[in-house]
């Protein structure tokens, strides 16, 4: 929490500053909060100021169009809203749009909420929506947006009247709802404000429509919000919301244990017990949208062999390492899609743990006696060193394969992974891919069919064409049941082809103070929208 | 006086060359680094076109010599460029992080000096007694305790277990806190500042404290064994006068030198202590920039660190010359 002095800001109790106190109001500064206009919460002993600790550096910018990361979105979703949004388990909810429907293929209509106020005054109009979407999809409007890959198939926006817009696309574009509901997709900014300010201002200040308005922000450090009184929806429940980025996990845990903060991201499983012991704290977790898998560079041996890829999947005992190494915080992965996604095939089983079958398949593939290196970048996935070591261990246990762990720093890993990819340096590596779109086709496009870095789609094959055609068909199928069947079929083929070394769906683990009523989300977003003090 | 001015002028010119060397070296590192900042800035699923677009926006497609000249011209004009990560001016970020680091560095050094020098003298005066062996043991512990471990232990016991001090963070700076006190009569800011400073100061200062203690003790012991001290004592000079006027003054040279060098090092921020205490200083900023190959930010910080070293070195030489007439300003 930022200390701003007793009278400088309404409702700022002396919390972080007070020595050894973990409840506000017992240090004599409470009296100075007289200008606290809705301080009723504090009188009832309810939490009125909430401090949230992110495990990354925090937001690098508060311009949502210039970042497509989860941590910045956790911060910006307090102020900026999209046309639609997702609830904690992925259900679509209205935000700035009240009604949305397809007028005809290629034309999707959104009716906007009327009377929505911007933080700095003025009302939301169709022009703002048009400008915001163009700012994302069109390089010639202001910036080249990081979000282009998240707003799929939208070619332009037409204004029908002041409160109605049509999103135009070529073809049916079944991904429109996904793109407009994802917090990494369409987010609406104020046209006049963005155009009237320089980029630095847009990067560090906000003028949104959301329940909280930004009062103080330092990039990659902290952001402080206050309630916006003219919010169109349910009134915000906190007098102050602070986000701080703390990369050191021990520090986050200590902050929570000392009662200084209310919610911490990525509680290390080793500290779960310490947090559970405290009566006012609890541990909460939720399967995330992050699918952890081993990429096998299909352009080189031995990974061009389907038998060898399958052998790796048979060799790893996912359940055992999740239970013992991940302390249960993970779910065995059976296919590219996650259970929460549209197009997930519930009939598929994970590859069973069968080292004998694996050894046979290795023999069949003709690569017996091969030496492998399983690489990863340290620090991106929960307990990465631990589970990568375990997985490499299982593979190494095969009689005819040896496998070592290759631990890389994130920068080196990122470079090897991307533009300077060289299979000689790295052809087998673990990554976690998260995408909050809840649609399997997105996963397929991005990390199965993609033609980069030895992904399955890099090499032409019958199966690749088959998956591609299923995904393409799905994109042009309006009936949800038919669409789902197509995507499920794609998952079945992908599993059989062993397009990845299927590992696990990562869980997000949080430590939370029970005074804060907050629900973890599948999409890892840590927004305060929809949360409040515990009764 | 003229001598002092010549000294300052000469050393400043030397300093400019040192900083220029730093700029050039760091720039060369950037050139030979295999990582592509554009790739790191782009989202994971970015197309090669987007990456190229970003490279162009960053000016990375220009010839290296042009980039270098542009950068040096910018630095001379006080423009350190824009952060790759946040698109905000580097100088703004550095100025935001600098006060935290400076406050901590100065506090840690003050803590070290205030504790170590009296303790060193005391220990030397009572050489071989229990006082001496105890302080030696403590200083051995101080020199050999890793500061991150000390930091974590202090937080665990003092903050988490007993709730006496906050675990981490820097909610208010000294300037702001003083402002609150002076203009609004609000003591809260200052007490918050102090409360948040104590643990990081001890964690950062303990090693220097132990180091300075040993330097002081050895220096004083060596000086006390010299004949002029024996003569002065024989002459009947009072012990306190002898101690402070002669012994201490003559044994301070290494202490001042080491203190100055440490301060120079501390200006870059302590990565370890800053991360344990979630302290928003230059160390944290540097390590974050390093992780994402934010070269403009790293260059900015290194230039500042280089300049900091140059300045503290000038100051050290100056103070040493004042303390010891044998040291010449030339």
Coordinates of C-alpha atoms in Angstrom, one line a residue, chain B:
Chain B
X1 CA 42.6 26.5 -3.3
X2 CA 44.1 26.6 -6.7
X3 CA 45.4 23.1 -6.1
X4 CA 41.9 21.9 -5.2
X5 CA 40.4 23.3 -8.4
X6 CA 43.1 21.8 -10.6
X7 CA 42.5 18.5 -8.8
X8 CA 38.7 18.7 -9.4
X9 CA 39.1 19.7 -13.0
X10 CA 41.6 17.0 -13.8
X11 CA 39.6 14.3 -12.1
X12 CA 36.4 15.4 -13.7
X13 CA 37.9 15.2 -17.2
X14 CA 39.2 11.7 -16.3
X15 CA 35.8 10.9 -15.0
X16 CA 34.1 11.9 -18.3
X17 CA 36.4 9.5 -20.1
X18 CA 35.6 6.7 -17.7
X19 CA 31.9 7.2 -18.2
X20 CA 32.4 7.4 -21.9
X21 CA 34.2 4.1 -21.7
X22 CA 31.3 2.6 -19.8
X23 CA 28.8 3.8 -22.4
X24 CA 30.9 2.3 -25.2
X25 CA 31.5 -1.0 -23.4
X26 CA 27.9 -1.4 -22.6
X27 CA 26.9 -0.5 -26.2
X28 CA 29.3 -3.1 -27.5
X29 CA 27.8 -5.7 -25.2
X30 CA 24.5 -4.9 -26.6
X31 CA 25.8 -5.3 -30.1
X32 CA 27.4 -8.7 -29.5
X33 CA 24.5 -10.0 -27.4
X34 CA 22.7 -12.8 -29.2
X35 CA 19.2 -11.9 -27.9
X36 CA 16.8 -9.9 -30.0
X37 CA 15.0 -7.3 -27.9
X38 CA 12.2 -7.1 -30.5
X39 CA 11.5 -10.8 -30.1
X40 CA 11.3 -10.5 -26.3
X41 CA 9.0 -7.5 -26.6
X42 CA 6.7 -9.2 -29.0
X43 CA 4.0 -11.6 -27.7
X44 CA 4.8 -15.3 -27.7
X45 CA 2.7 -15.8 -30.8
X46 CA 3.9 -12.8 -32.8
X47 CA 4.4 -13.1 -36.5
X48 CA 7.8 -12.5 -37.9
X49 CA 6.4 -9.4 -39.6
X50 CA 5.4 -7.9 -36.2
X51 CA 8.9 -8.6 -34.9
X52 CA 10.4 -6.8 -37.8
X53 CA 8.0 -4.0 -37.3
X54 CA 9.1 -3.7 -33.7
X55 CA 12.8 -3.8 -34.7
X56 CA 12.2 -0.9 -37.0
X57 CA 10.3 1.0 -34.4
X58 CA 13.2 0.6 -32.0
X59 CA 15.7 1.7 -34.6
X60 CA 17.5 -1.6 -34.5
X61 CA 17.7 -1.8 -38.2
X62 CA 20.0 1.2 -38.5
X63 CA 23.7 0.6 -38.9
X64 CA 25.4 0.0 -35.6
X65 CA 27.6 3.1 -35.9
X66 CA 24.6 5.3 -36.5
X67 CA 22.9 3.8 -33.5
X68 CA 26.0 4.4 -31.4
X69 CA 26.4 8.0 -32.4
X70 CA 22.7 8.7 -31.9
X71 CA 22.9 7.2 -28.4
X72 CA 26.0 9.1 -27.3
X73 CA 24.5 12.4 -28.6
X74 CA 21.4 11.6 -26.7
X75 CA 23.3 10.9 -23.5
X76 CA 25.2 14.2 -23.8
X77 CA 21.9 16.0 -24.1
X78 CA 20.6 14.2 -21.0
X79 CA 18.3 11.8 -23.0
X80 CA 18.9 8.2 -22.0
X81 CA 16.3 6.9 -24.5
X82 CA 13.1 5.0 -24.0
X83 CA 12.7 1.7 -22.2
X84 CA 12.1 -1.2 -24.6
X85 CA 9.6 -2.7 -22.1
X86 CA 7.5 0.2 -21.0
X87 CA 8.0 2.8 -23.7
X88 CA 8.6 5.4 -21.1
X89 CA 11.8 7.5 -20.7
X90 CA 14.6 5.7 -19.0
X91 CA 15.5 8.8 -17.0
X92 CA 12.1 8.9 -15.5
X93 CA 12.3 5.3 -14.3
X94 CA 15.9 5.8 -13.0
X95 CA 14.9 8.9 -11.1
X96 CA 12.0 7.0 -9.6
X97 CA 14.3 4.2 -8.4
X98 CA 17.3 6.2 -7.4
X99 CA 16.0 7.8 -4.2
X100 CA 15.2 4.4 -2.7
X101 CA 18.6 3.0 -3.5
X102 CA 20.4 6.1 -2.3
X103 CA 18.5 6.3 0.9
X104 CA 19.2 2.6 1.6
X105 CA 22.9 3.0 0.6
X106 CA 23.5 6.0 2.8
X107 CA 21.6 4.5 5.7
X108 CA 23.5 1.2 5.5
X109 CA 26.8 3.1 5.4
X110 CA 25.9 5.3 8.3
X111 CA 24.8 2.3 10.3
X112 CA 28.0 0.6 9.4
X113 CA 30.2 3.6 10.3
X114 CA 28.4 4.5 13.5
X115 CA 28.6 1.0 14.8
X116 CA 31.9 -0.1 13.5
X117 CA 34.3 2.7 14.3
X118 CA 33.6 3.1 18.0
X119 CA 33.5 -0.7 18.3
X120 CA 36.8 -1.0 16.5
X121 CA 38.5 1.5 18.7
X122 CA 37.1 -0.1 21.8
X123 CA 38.1 -3.5 20.7
X124 CA 41.7 -2.3 20.0
X125 CA 42.0 -0.5 23.3
X126 CA 40.9 -3.6 25.2
X127 CA 42.8 -5.9 23.0
X128 CA 42.8 -9.6 24.2
X129 CA 40.0 -9.1 26.7
X130 CA 36.5 -10.6 26.5
X131 CA 35.2 -7.4 24.8
X132 CA 37.7 -7.8 22.1
X133 CA 37.1 -11.5 21.4
X134 CA 33.3 -11.0 21.5
X135 CA 33.4 -8.2 19.0
X136 CA 35.8 -10.2 16.8
X137 CA 33.4 -13.1 16.8
X138 CA 30.5 -10.8 15.9
X139 CA 32.4 -9.2 13.1
X140 CA 33.5 -12.6 11.8
X141 CA 29.8 -13.5 11.8
X142 CA 28.9 -10.3 10.0
X143 CA 31.5 -10.8 7.3
X144 CA 30.5 -14.4 6.7
X145 CA 26.7 -14.1 6.9
X146 CA 25.2 -13.9 3.4
X147 CA 23.0 -10.8 3.5
X148 CA 20.0 -12.5 1.8
X149 CA 19.9 -15.1 4.6
X150 CA 20.2 -12.5 7.3
X151 CA 17.4 -10.5 5.6
X152 CA 15.1 -13.5 5.4
X153 CA 15.8 -14.5 9.0
X154 CA 15.1 -11.0 10.3
X155 CA 11.9 -10.8 8.3
X156 CA 10.8 -14.2 9.6
X157 CA 11.4 -13.4 13.2
X158 CA 11.0 -9.7 13.6
X159 CA 8.2 -9.1 11.1
X160 CA 6.3 -12.4 10.7
X161 CA 6.7 -13.9 14.1
X162 CA 6.5 -10.8 16.3
X163 CA 5.0 -8.3 13.9
X164 CA 7.4 -5.6 15.1
X165 CA 8.3 -4.1 11.7
X166 CA 6.9 -4.3 8.2
X167 CA 8.2 -7.2 6.0
X168 CA 9.0 -5.2 2.9
X169 CA 8.2 -2.4 0.6
X170 CA 8.9 1.3 0.5
X171 CA 5.5 3.0 0.7
X172 CA 7.0 6.5 1.1
X173 CA 10.3 8.2 0.4
X174 CA 12.2 10.4 2.8
X175 CA 11.5 13.5 0.8
X176 CA 7.8 12.8 0.7
X177 CA 7.8 11.9 4.4
X178 CA 9.6 15.1 5.4
X179 CA 7.1 17.0 3.2
X180 CA 4.2 15.5 5.1
X181 CA 5.7 16.4 8.4
X182 CA 6.6 19.9 7.5
X183 CA 3.5 20.9 5.6
X184 CA 0.8 18.8 7.2
X185 CA 2.3 18.0 10.6
X186 CA 1.8 14.4 9.8
X187 CA 4.3 12.2 11.6
X188 CA 3.0 9.0 10.1
X189 CA 4.9 9.3 6.9
X190 CA 8.3 9.6 8.6
X191 CA 7.6 6.8 11.1
X192 CA 6.5 4.6 8.2
X193 CA 9.7 5.5 6.4
X194 CA 11.8 4.6 9.4
X195 CA 9.9 1.4 10.0
X196 CA 10.5 0.3 6.5
X197 CA 14.1 1.3 6.5
X198 CA 15.3 -0.6 9.5
X199 CA 15.5 -4.2 8.3
X200 CA 16.9 -3.5 4.9
X201 CA 19.5 -1.1 6.4
X202 CA 20.7 -3.8 8.8
X203 CA 20.7 -6.5 6.1
X204 CA 22.7 -4.3 3.7
X205 CA 24.9 -2.7 6.3
X206 CA 26.0 -5.7 8.4
X207 CA 28.7 -6.8 6.1
X208 CA 30.2 -3.3 5.8
X209 CA 29.9 -2.9 9.5
X210 CA 31.9 -6.0 10.1
X211 CA 34.4 -5.1 7.4
X212 CA 34.9 -1.6 8.7
X213 CA 35.2 -2.8 12.3
X214 CA 38.1 -5.0 11.3
X215 CA 39.8 -2.3 9.4
X216 CA 39.4 0.2 12.2
X217 CA 40.6 -2.3 14.8
X218 CA 43.7 -3.3 12.9
X219 CA 44.5 0.3 11.9
X220 CA 44.2 1.5 15.5
X221 CA 46.3 -1.5 16.8
X222 CA 49.0 -0.8 14.3
X223 CA 49.1 2.9 15.1
X224 CA 49.1 2.3 18.8
X225 CA 52.2 0.2 18.5
X226 CA 54.2 3.0 16.9
X227 CA 56.9 4.9 18.8
X228 CA 55.4 8.4 18.5
X229 CA 52.4 7.2 20.5
X230 CA 54.7 5.8 23.1
X231 CA 56.5 9.1 23.2
X232 CA 53.3 11.1 23.4
X233 CA 52.0 8.9 26.2
X234 CA 55.3 9.3 28.0
X235 CA 55.0 13.0 27.6
X236 CA 51.7 12.7 29.5
X237 CA 49.2 13.4 26.8
X238 CA 45.7 12.6 28.0
X239 CA 44.5 9.3 26.6
X240 CA 41.3 10.5 24.8
X241 CA 43.2 13.3 23.0
X242 CA 45.9 10.8 22.0
X243 CA 43.3 8.4 20.8
X244 CA 41.2 10.7 18.7
X245 CA 43.7 13.3 17.6
X246 CA 46.5 11.0 16.6
X247 CA 45.7 7.3 16.6
X248 CA 42.3 7.4 15.0
X249 CA 43.1 10.1 12.5
X250 CA 46.1 8.2 11.2
X251 CA 44.4 4.9 11.0
X252 CA 41.4 6.2 9.1
X253 CA 42.8 6.2 5.6
X254 CA 41.9 2.6 4.7
X255 CA 38.5 3.0 6.4
X256 CA 37.6 6.1 4.3
X257 CA 38.9 4.4 1.1
X258 CA 36.8 1.3 1.7
X259 CA 33.7 3.3 2.7
X260 CA 33.9 5.3 -0.4
X261 CA 34.3 2.4 -2.7
X262 CA 31.4 0.6 -1.0
X263 CA 29.2 3.6 -1.5
X264 CA 30.2 3.7 -5.1
X265 CA 29.1 0.1 -5.4
X266 CA 25.9 0.6 -3.5
X267 CA 24.7 3.3 -5.9
X268 CA 24.0 0.6 -8.4
X269 CA 21.6 -0.9 -5.8
X270 CA 21.8 -4.2 -4.1
X271 CA 20.0 -6.8 -6.1
X272 CA 19.7 -9.3 -3.4
X273 CA 18.5 -7.1 -0.5
X274 CA 16.2 -5.1 -2.8
X275 CA 14.5 -8.2 -4.0
X276 CA 14.0 -9.8 -0.5
X277 CA 12.5 -6.5 0.7
X278 CA 10.6 -5.8 -2.6
X279 CA 12.5 -2.5 -2.5
X280 CA 11.9 -0.5 -5.7
X281 CA 15.5 0.5 -6.3
X282 CA 18.0 0.4 -9.1
X283 CA 19.1 -3.1 -8.3
X284 CA 15.6 -4.4 -8.9
X285 CA 15.3 -2.3 -12.0
X286 CA 18.6 -3.5 -13.4
X287 CA 17.8 -7.2 -12.9
X288 CA 14.4 -6.8 -14.5
X289 CA 15.9 -5.0 -17.4
X290 CA 18.5 -7.7 -17.7
X291 CA 15.9 -10.4 -17.8
X292 CA 14.1 -8.8 -20.7
X293 CA 17.1 -7.4 -22.5
X294 CA 15.9 -3.8 -22.0
X295 CA 19.2 -2.4 -23.1
X296 CA 18.4 1.3 -22.9
X297 CA 17.5 0.8 -19.3
X298 CA 20.6 -1.2 -18.5
X299 CA 22.8 1.4 -20.3
X300 CA 21.2 4.2 -18.3
X301 CA 21.8 2.5 -15.0
X302 CA 25.4 1.5 -15.8
X303 CA 26.2 5.1 -16.8
X304 CA 24.8 6.2 -13.5
X305 CA 26.8 3.6 -11.6
X306 CA 29.9 4.6 -13.5
X307 CA 29.4 8.2 -12.7
X308 CA 28.7 7.3 -9.1
X309 CA 32.0 5.5 -8.8
X310 CA 33.9 8.4 -10.3
X311 CA 32.3 10.9 -7.9
X312 CA 32.9 8.8 -4.8
X313 CA 36.5 8.2 -5.8
X314 CA 37.1 11.9 -6.2
X315 CA 35.5 12.4 -2.8
X316 CA 37.6 9.7 -1.2
X317 CA 40.8 11.1 -2.5
X318 CA 39.8 14.5 -1.4
X319 CA 38.9 13.4 2.1
X320 CA 42.1 11.3 2.4
X321 CA 44.2 14.2 1.5
X322 CA 42.5 16.3 4.1
X323 CA 43.0 13.6 6.8
X324 CA 46.6 12.8 5.9
X325 CA 48.9 15.5 4.7
X326 CA 51.2 12.9 3.3
X327 CA 48.6 12.2 0.7
X328 CA 49.0 14.7 -2.1
X329 CA 46.1 16.0 -4.1
X330 CA 48.1 15.6 -7.2

